[in-house]
Amino acid sequence: MSDPKPQSPEKREFIAKSKTYWNPGKTQAWQDMGVDLVIDRREGYLLWDMDGRRLIDLHLNGGTYNIGHRHPELIEVLNRGTQRFDMGNHHFPSQARTALAERLARICGGDMHYTMYASGGAEAIDIALKTARHATQRRKIVSIVNAYHGHTGLAVAAGADRFKKIFLSDNPEEFVHVPFNDLNAMEDALKGKDAACLIMETIPATYGFPMPLPGYLQEVKKLCERYGSLYVADEVQTGLMRCGEMWGYQRYGITPDLVVTGKGISGGMYPIACVIVREPYAGWLTQDGFAHMSTMGGAELGCLVAMKTLEILERPTVKPMVNYISETFRNGLHEIMRLYPDFFVGIRQCGVVMGLEFDFPEGAKPVMKHLYENGVWAIFSTLDPRVLQFKPGVLMTADLCAEVLERVERSVGLAYAECLGRGGRGKIRAA
Amino acid sequence: MTAIVEEILAGEQRATGAADLMLQTAEWAAAAYARFDRARVLKIARAAAEVAYAHAGELAEAAVKETGFGVVAHKKIKNELTSRALFELYAHEDFCSARIRAEVKMVELPRPAGIVFALTPSTNPVCSVYYKVLMALVTRNAIILSPHPLARGCSVKAAQLMAEAAEGAGAPLGIIQVIEQPNLPLIEHVMKSPRVGVILATGGTPMVRSAYSSGNPAIGVGPGNAPALVDDSADLNHAAKRIIESKSFDNSILCTNESVVLAVESIADRLLQALKSAGAHVAKPEEVAALRELLFGRGTFNVEVLGKSAVEIGARIGLKLPPNTRVILAEIDRIGIDEPLSKEKLCPVLGFLRVPHAQGGITQARALIRLSGAGHSAAIHSQHAPTILAYGAAVKALRVVVNAPCSQGAAGYGTHLAPAFTIGTGYFGSSSVGENVGPQHLVNWTRIAYNEDPAEAFGDFSVLDAWAGGPALALGREAPMSLGRLQEGADSVQDPMPLPTSSAGTIDEIAILREEIRRMVLEELRGALRS
Ligand SMILES: Cc1ncc(COP(=O)(O)O)c(C=O)c1O
């Protein structure tokens, strides 16, 4: 262990309070991992801990802060919006909701005409799954082993065991899981022609971003078509330019039947999530438009922020910028891999969606800790702790990327010494 | 979208936010481009110059149509000169490689400014875009252009054509960008950005002052007001022809054009005759008064006559001039604040003042430049070296063109001055540069200087490449995709590692090869996946 940073009495007191009133298990777990972060001020891609320590945010809460914390244009639109609007009344047609839906229809193209609204990602997933069930009149939902789609009823049932058994919310009859990148298993799950849909994170995030093998997603989509199941793309983490295109699925040459977007679409400023659905599968909207509703789903202020977020992401300079950022990290990280070839062994990457592989049991945890101590916040993958989730924002500057690489090089060296350093702490490799 | 929603979304930060993203992208492009070697840089600059040349006529026409200023044929010439010819000129110099100067034990490394922020005028819109882009490209800079709103269409088109060509030839994405909806607050925002390396300002004096007060390094130049002294040793026919050729070129829209002819009394009448036969209309006193009213009646120069032909201007004061009239000559009796026609005139109206002798002409030339045009240009037509020297030493101009058209000559055409559309007015004219601005102004040099003591040996740098080493360059073309090594199935598909920067010229080929290998592996895997 490196020397822990001294903690202020205020922070110690606060953490105790967090255990008393908020979430004792989660609060303690972070302390055990050596991450005593209490986020205070934030700006752009920077966070300040309540003790004043500056951290570069490479977690972004899963892409929520894709365009940075407190983006000035989002603050502006939110302020302007409050001069006239509030959340709105979800029973009635709304200017803001319709405008965002229109924009999403244009962005998604084809016959993706309709947008349905939620206030969070999991809720949106539930809406997508309900919509697929209505459209196909089938109950079964196929998803990937260790998938993560959030924690509401249907979403949690489609995800990993860890989060549903504890709440007795598993439902193995209706929710079938198949291993990622295994086409035979996928075909077995779909060929009974009783699955309403397959739901799939384009790149499974919480699983550590294993990458779809070449051709996998295209074949999966074909299987869905063959057996009459809809393809639901969970683009909560892979959408919004993070893969180098507006939606991650575009990089894999497929067109889903339903798309779920959350996190980043809110700009991190006002909760909102959306489901975009192809016209032929949106039947319930006509049959009984009141069948699903949510007071806060698609709140009008959220719609305004989402529209501004999309406007920013659609600026022509953003695409080259994402390319530059992701190329720069790839190239720079490869240089670091050369220094520690038996420890830092691989990079999973699609644009700025990245997973760094450390060939050591739970190897991403010490790397996370040393990064934290060296001013970078990036989180390991809960479901594959050899992998560090490395999630730069799409508007990062060249200088900040250079700073991150320099800090990563130092931190990987320290983690290497801790994990593999023969002769103990003193033998840290010179960078 | 309803009007209310659109109104909420249209915040004040929309334009500046978009401009900041342009700057960020330009910064990435500049970082990569600064490590390109000379061969690669020349390939890119040549591609941009060639497409510019190919569109010289079309964009000349577009410029005149859009602005109403100048003459298509002349603009075409300028566009041709600032594309292919300018590239050929710049290509002779090396702004990319290390200079090893063993004799002084020094190595000099070119370090580009990074981002050049360039304002371009409405008077010479397309050729200014060409010129500034080429200067930036040969010096390995990124450039962001802000065209004058009156010439937005043709300037944006010119910039986009060159950007496409440069990127097609291997330039990093975003190396040339253009602000399509410029306005004053937006320009000031960009000028103040810490990402800008140097501002290349032209245009009105307020814009230049604003560039200088931005806090960023700036090269801005002042207005011209060139005197043309003709003494008794001059070849009058030649002098007249050259003056008319210059003053009528593009309807006198170059800031290097002659403002007032200072004719030594003994040859003044003969010169007037020669000017007439070269195409000048000599205005009668009442016409001079009408011209004074037309050009300066509202105090400042009337932009409605800017770049208009002599015939059109004549028509404005009720004259029906023969169609071959190229210049209107207005005889004046003094230079000074009390004679507006002694100010800068970006139209083919030329002042004419008699002076008793050459020395008197020099005094009047000084007076003219005192009025405006400090540090800019002056012309003299004379065979008498002492007069020429005395004129050059007395007049506060930083280029004195001898026996040549001043419009063209001071801008480097027909003289051996550097061809330029940014004419440094130096300290006389409150500018940081006193020469014709060229690529050398967009690059600094790191000087690696050894101890002069002979006991310290100078290193051998001859086979080293300053821009080699370090990670591979990011060019902004595609967001990478790769599988890791620990993931199941990954062993069968491995991306070759990106190669570190070696001799930068070979990177294109290596990248293409790597892409090829990747594609082959993927094809193979795709087949294997189902079995
Ligand atoms: C891929 C994916 N889908 C869905 C969700 C659920 O979103 P929320 O937390 O907003 O309910 C998440 C959240 O982490 C996610 O990463």
Coordinates of N, CA, C and O in Angstrom, one line a residue, chain B residues 422-479:
Chain B
T422 N -0.7 40.3 -47.1 CA -0.6 41.0 -45.8 C 0.7 41.7 -45.8 O 1.7 41.1 -45.8
I423 N 0.5 43.0 -45.8 CA 1.7 43.9 -46.1 C 2.1 44.5 -44.7 O 1.4 45.4 -44.2
G424 N 3.1 44.0 -44.1 CA 3.5 44.4 -42.8 C 3.8 45.9 -42.8 O 4.6 46.4 -43.6
T425 N 3.1 46.6 -41.9 CA 3.4 48.1 -41.8 C 4.3 48.5 -40.7 O 4.5 49.6 -40.4
G426 N 4.8 47.4 -40.0 CA 5.9 47.6 -39.0 C 5.6 48.6 -37.9 O 4.4 48.9 -37.6
Y427 N 6.7 49.1 -37.3 CA 6.5 50.0 -36.2 C 5.9 51.3 -36.6 O 5.1 51.9 -35.8
F428 N 6.2 51.8 -37.8 CA 5.5 53.0 -38.3 C 4.0 52.8 -38.2 O 3.3 53.8 -37.9
G429 N 3.5 51.6 -38.6 CA 2.1 51.4 -38.7 C 1.5 50.5 -37.6 O 0.6 49.8 -37.8
S430 N 2.2 50.6 -36.5 CA 1.7 49.8 -35.3 C 1.5 48.3 -35.5 O 0.5 47.7 -35.1
S431 N 2.5 47.8 -36.3 CA 2.4 46.3 -36.6 C 3.6 45.6 -36.1 O 4.7 46.2 -35.9
S432 N 3.5 44.3 -35.8 CA 4.6 43.6 -35.3 C 5.6 43.2 -36.4 O 6.7 42.7 -36.2
V433 N 5.1 43.3 -37.7 CA 5.9 42.8 -38.8 C 6.0 44.0 -39.8 O 5.1 44.6 -40.1
G434 N 7.2 44.2 -40.3 CA 7.5 45.2 -41.3 C 7.7 44.7 -42.7 O 7.8 45.5 -43.6
E435 N 7.7 43.4 -42.9 CA 7.9 42.9 -44.2 C 6.6 42.5 -44.8 O 5.6 42.4 -44.1
N436 N 6.6 42.0 -46.0 CA 5.5 41.3 -46.6 C 5.4 40.0 -45.8 O 6.4 39.2 -45.8
V437 N 4.2 39.7 -45.3 CA 4.1 38.5 -44.4 C 4.3 37.2 -45.2 O 3.7 37.1 -46.3
G438 N 5.0 36.3 -44.7 CA 5.3 35.1 -45.4 C 5.3 33.9 -44.4 O 5.1 34.2 -43.1
P439 N 5.5 32.7 -44.8 CA 5.5 31.6 -43.9 C 6.5 31.7 -42.8 O 6.2 31.2 -41.7
Q440 N 7.6 32.4 -43.0 CA 8.6 32.5 -41.9 C 8.0 33.1 -40.7 O 8.5 32.9 -39.6
H441 N 6.9 33.9 -40.8 CA 6.3 34.5 -39.7 C 5.4 33.6 -38.8 O 4.9 34.0 -37.8
L442 N 5.2 32.4 -39.3 CA 4.3 31.5 -38.6 C 5.1 30.3 -37.9 O 4.5 29.3 -37.5
V443 N 6.3 30.5 -37.8 CA 7.1 29.4 -37.2 C 8.2 30.0 -36.4 O 8.8 31.0 -36.7
N444 N 8.5 29.4 -35.2 CA 9.6 29.8 -34.4 C 10.6 28.6 -34.5 O 10.3 27.6 -35.0
W445 N 11.8 28.9 -34.0 CA 12.9 27.9 -34.1 C 13.4 27.6 -32.7 O 13.8 28.6 -31.9
T446 N 13.5 26.3 -32.3 CA 14.2 26.0 -31.1 C 15.7 25.9 -31.5 O 16.0 25.2 -32.4
R447 N 16.5 26.6 -30.7 CA 17.9 26.6 -31.1 C 18.7 25.8 -30.0 O 18.7 26.2 -28.8
I448 N 19.2 24.7 -30.4 CA 20.0 23.9 -29.5 C 21.5 24.4 -29.7 O 22.1 24.2 -30.7
A449 N 21.9 25.0 -28.6 CA 23.2 25.7 -28.7 C 24.3 25.1 -27.8 O 24.0 25.1 -26.6
Y450 N 25.4 24.7 -28.4 CA 26.4 24.1 -27.6 C 27.3 25.1 -27.0 O 27.4 26.3 -27.4
N451 N 28.0 24.7 -25.9 CA 29.1 25.5 -25.4 C 30.1 25.8 -26.5 O 30.5 24.9 -27.3
E452 N 30.5 27.1 -26.6 CA 31.4 27.5 -27.7 C 32.8 27.0 -27.5 O 33.6 27.0 -28.4
D453 N 33.1 26.6 -26.3 CA 34.5 26.0 -26.0 C 34.8 24.9 -26.9 O 34.1 23.9 -26.9
P454 N 35.9 25.0 -27.7 CA 36.3 23.9 -28.6 C 36.5 22.6 -27.9 O 36.4 21.5 -28.6
A455 N 36.7 22.6 -26.6 CA 36.8 21.3 -25.9 C 35.5 20.5 -25.9 O 35.5 19.3 -25.7
E456 N 34.4 21.2 -26.0 CA 33.1 20.5 -26.1 C 32.8 20.2 -27.5 O 32.5 21.1 -28.3
A457 N 32.8 18.9 -27.9 CA 32.6 18.5 -29.3 C 31.1 18.7 -29.6 O 30.2 18.4 -28.8
F458 N 30.8 19.1 -30.8 CA 29.5 19.2 -31.4 C 29.0 17.8 -31.8 O 29.8 17.0 -32.3
G459 N 27.7 17.5 -31.4 CA 27.3 16.1 -31.7 C 27.1 15.9 -33.2 O 27.0 16.8 -34.0
D460 N 26.9 14.6 -33.5 CA 26.6 14.3 -34.9 C 25.1 14.1 -35.1 O 24.5 13.1 -34.7
F461 N 24.5 15.1 -35.7 CA 23.0 15.1 -35.9 C 22.6 14.7 -37.3 O 21.4 14.7 -37.6
S462 N 23.6 14.4 -38.1 CA 23.3 14.3 -39.5 C 22.3 13.2 -39.9 O 21.5 13.3 -40.8
V463 N 22.3 12.1 -39.2 CA 21.4 11.0 -39.6 C 20.2 10.9 -38.7 O 19.4 10.0 -38.8
L464 N 20.0 11.8 -37.8 CA 18.9 11.7 -36.8 C 17.6 12.4 -37.4 O 17.7 13.4 -38.2
D465 N 16.5 11.9 -37.0 CA 15.2 12.5 -37.4 C 14.6 13.1 -36.1 O 14.2 12.4 -35.2
A466 N 14.4 14.4 -36.1 CA 13.9 15.1 -34.9 C 12.5 14.7 -34.6 O 12.1 14.7 -33.5
W467 N 11.8 14.3 -35.6 CA 10.3 14.0 -35.4 C 10.0 12.5 -35.2 O 8.9 12.1 -35.2
A468 N 11.1 11.7 -35.1 CA 10.8 10.3 -34.9 C 10.7 10.0 -33.4 O 10.9 10.9 -32.6
G469 N 10.2 8.8 -33.1 CA 10.1 8.4 -31.7 C 8.8 8.9 -31.2 O 8.0 9.7 -31.8
G470 N 8.4 8.4 -30.0 CA 7.1 8.8 -29.4 C 6.0 7.9 -30.0 O 6.3 7.2 -30.9
P471 N 4.9 8.0 -29.4 CA 3.8 7.2 -29.9 C 3.4 7.5 -31.3 O 3.7 8.6 -31.8
A472 N 2.7 6.6 -32.0 CA 2.2 6.9 -33.3 C 1.3 8.1 -33.3 O 0.7 8.5 -32.2
L473 N 1.2 8.8 -34.4 CA 0.4 10.0 -34.5 C -1.1 9.8 -34.7 O -1.5 8.9 -35.4
A474 N -1.9 10.5 -34.0 CA -3.3 10.5 -34.2 C -3.7 11.4 -35.3 O -3.3 12.6 -35.3
L475 N -4.4 10.9 -36.3 CA -4.7 11.7 -37.5 C -6.2 12.1 -37.6 O -6.6 12.8 -38.5
G476 N -7.0 11.6 -36.6 CA -8.4 11.9 -36.6 C -9.3 11.3 -37.6 O -10.4 11.7 -37.8
R477 N -8.8 10.2 -38.2 CA -9.6 9.7 -39.3 C -10.6 8.6 -38.9 O -11.7 8.6 -39.4
E478 N -10.2 7.8 -38.0 CA -11.2 6.8 -37.5 C -11.0 6.4 -36.1 O -9.8 6.3 -35.6
A479 N -12.1 6.2 -35.4 CA -12.0 5.8 -34.0 C -11.6 4.3 -34.0 O -12.2 3.5 -34.6

